[in-house]
Amino acid sequence: MLNNSKRWWDLLSVSLFLAALITVTYRLADTRWTDHLEIVIGLAFIGALLGLALGYSRFSPQTVGVFGLIFTLFFVTWQLGELTPSNYIWLERLWLLGDRMWQNLVLFLRNQPLNDSILFLANMALLFWLVGISTGYQLTRYGKPWQGLIVLGIALVVIDLYHPPLAQSGVATGVFAVLALLLFSRLNYLKNARQWEDEQIGVDTDTGFNLIRSSLIILIVVVFFAWNAPRIVRAVVPNTPERQRMIQSLQSLRERFQNVTNPLRGSVAVPDEFYADEYALGTGSQLTDATVFTVQASITQRIGVPYYWRIRSYDTYENGRWESTVTNRQPLRVGSPPLDYPQYSRRLNVRFDFRPVRNLSMVYVPGLPVGINHNVELIYDGSELGKIEDVVTVLADPDIPPGSTYQVTSSIASPTIAAMREAGEEYPQWVTDRYLQLPPDLPQSIRDLAAEITAGLETPYDKAAAITLWLRENIAYSATIPNPPAGRDPVEWVLFEHKQAFCNYYASAEVLMLRSLGIPARWVIGYAQGFLDEEEDLYWVRDLDRHAWPEVFFPGIGWVEFEPTAFQAAIERPSGSNAEDRTPLPQPNPNQPQLLDDFEEATQPEENQASSPINLQTTPLVSATLIILGLLIAGIIIFLLAANGRRRRWFPQQSLPLFLETNLRKRGWRIPRWLQQWSYYSQLSPIQRSFYSIHWLCRLLKIPISPAQTPAEQVQTLMHYLPECEPAALQLLQEYQKIAYSPYPADAGTAQQSARLIWKLAFQKRGKIILAKLRGRPLESSA
């Protein structure tokens, strides 16, 4: 250990440093860019105190480094872990925290918007913790806190530059400048005082006080003029080249980190989602995996039948181009009575909560809209004016800004195959007038192919299913195709010559062939279902999910989706021919609020949703604060890119252990047992995890338990060795059996509480055994 007689401990210097640190961290917290920013204040303060103590101690720099690493891992992880739900044990909290961090890091590396601000929060917490502990150490050990103060100054400038509501007054900047310069003046005086003492030069005892007083007066005057200098410059010389160059230099960085700041409260210029009356089939394009929107449905148990997020439908085809000729419009305002479609059966009302990343002029609406909590205008069709029997598209009025949330309740077609076969062919007049249209020059070969595929079939459903299957089996999927030859119908060219296509051509071919057989069909564009995060009950819809599909009209049911595109999963509807298929329709998701009978209450504007843009005002200002974040994680990005050799295509929404196991298995490597167990554990539900903890418990107590035992047998074995846990163990078993073997809902909270009680009793039992061994007396068995 080192002698601490030459330490730089000075109460005034320490106070100035702590005040400067707290000023910057409070300034960050006052931006309110995300929740829980206040933890940065506490972490920075604790880190500074520990740094001051380590700097004053006799420990060597190497020992201080070890202590600093331990403190960093404990305090930062502890504060971030406190943000997870308190009903989890700490092991689960740490796993959830790591999983959230990994998911957001993967999205960041893929240049996708994030839905969770944990990455930003963790990096801010780590940054200011490191500044606090390192600067405190440098202050008391060497009297040189300048590196940390420079980082704090840069952070404050960045915050002020991109958060004008408080930056216009500049109070924090002025206070920090005064404190930093006073600290510089004080440390300079202490250094000179030591030199004067070594040279035995006499100094007036009031010298230190007079120096600080003079410095304070000078600094207040200088800061006052510097405070107002930018306003004077802007007033005298507007739009200077220097300012333009600065804005341009920051623009590229702002665009790069825009995705990371997506979960923070603010707004940014984003693409607009709009489809015109006409749509050309085109040649395709390479779509990205950028997130377009997320959606939560009140019912997710639609096994084999995905949702389709419709934007617009088209009715008229001519030479490779679709057109929508429907012009009827009717406004649908917030609080209006819900729409009703009594002519249709076998439909299900489902509520959807959408959160778009893009500005919406046209609203994503699956099925037939019943109501929406945003003012819209419907473009509709029907047998008479004012009677809504079909909705072609929904126009937002006004546009729905990105980052907001809107809620739609839709009537979703949920027919069985038997119901579609029995629907008949008595089509309404408005359907046959518009949705049997074919171009006069439609090639005869398309008509002949449709007749050949459906030969011997009687019902419209069987014919539609046969054409769907033929397209999936005979046309290969390709995201792009060459330009069709001039003078050839593009659909005919794809069917008989090129035999490769993407969704636009699959859907067009099916619609044209069905219409040639007298079956009403239409061409629809929007998005496929996307990826379902089962833990969050949230659908993630990306740009690569952009899709076109055919819909077929069935009397008494309405429009029903079919999926001829080979790239998409086939739709598997219930047959309706046995008791299993006739079970009640899926029940609402318990994680979603229950659908209201009175829809007027459900369609009222909610706070922080589409009707309230209050959370969408500061994202461009927030973006540049990620300069600090970029500096911290640049090393991580470089390492990952170097390790992979090139930027890889990451699979989103996959847990870290599952990601590692999948990639090791692809390369033919042996999977370590611990990784297999970790991957298995990460895919379990909360109740399954609670029950799985029995295995760890038995290992701790050295209880012989076999994976071949049934859950009931495992619990019986545990109760034999630990009788006092019987009530909790039986309760845990009951909840596990509900979710594993019955359709009844299980209570995750009860299961977790029972697991925690079992662990508590086990630790108590283990402690008694150890204590008894130390005393030399065996513990009496209670079994």
CSV table of C-alpha atoms in Angstrom, one decimal, residues 1 30 48 64 189 211 228 250 357 379 407 423 425 427 456 526 530 579 665 712 740 772:
chain,number,residue,atom,x,y,z
A,1,MET,CA,0.0,0.0,0.0
A,30,ASP,CA,-34.5,17.3,-16.6
A,48,ALA,CA,-17.9,10.0,-7.1
A,64,VAL,CA,-8.0,0.4,-7.0
A,189,TYR,CA,-3.7,27.5,-5.5
A,211,LEU,CA,-8.2,34.1,-4.5
A,228,ASN,CA,-25.5,36.2,-24.0
A,250,LEU,CA,-24.1,16.8,-37.2
A,357,VAL,CA,-42.9,4.2,-37.0
A,379,ILE,CA,-63.7,4.9,-48.6
A,407,GLN,CA,-56.7,1.6,-31.5
A,423,ALA,CA,-71.8,-20.2,-48.7
A,425,GLU,CA,-72.9,-18.2,-55.2
A,427,TYR,CA,-73.4,-12.6,-54.7
A,456,GLY,CA,-64.2,-31.3,-61.6
A,526,GLY,CA,-50.6,-4.1,-47.0
A,530,GLY,CA,-44.9,-10.3,-39.1
A,579,ALA,CA,-66.2,-31.4,-32.9
A,665,ARG,CA,-25.6,-25.9,-34.3
A,712,ALA,CA,-45.9,-34.8,-9.7
A,740,ALA,CA,-49.2,-27.8,-19.3
A,772,ALA,CA,-25.5,-28.8,12.9
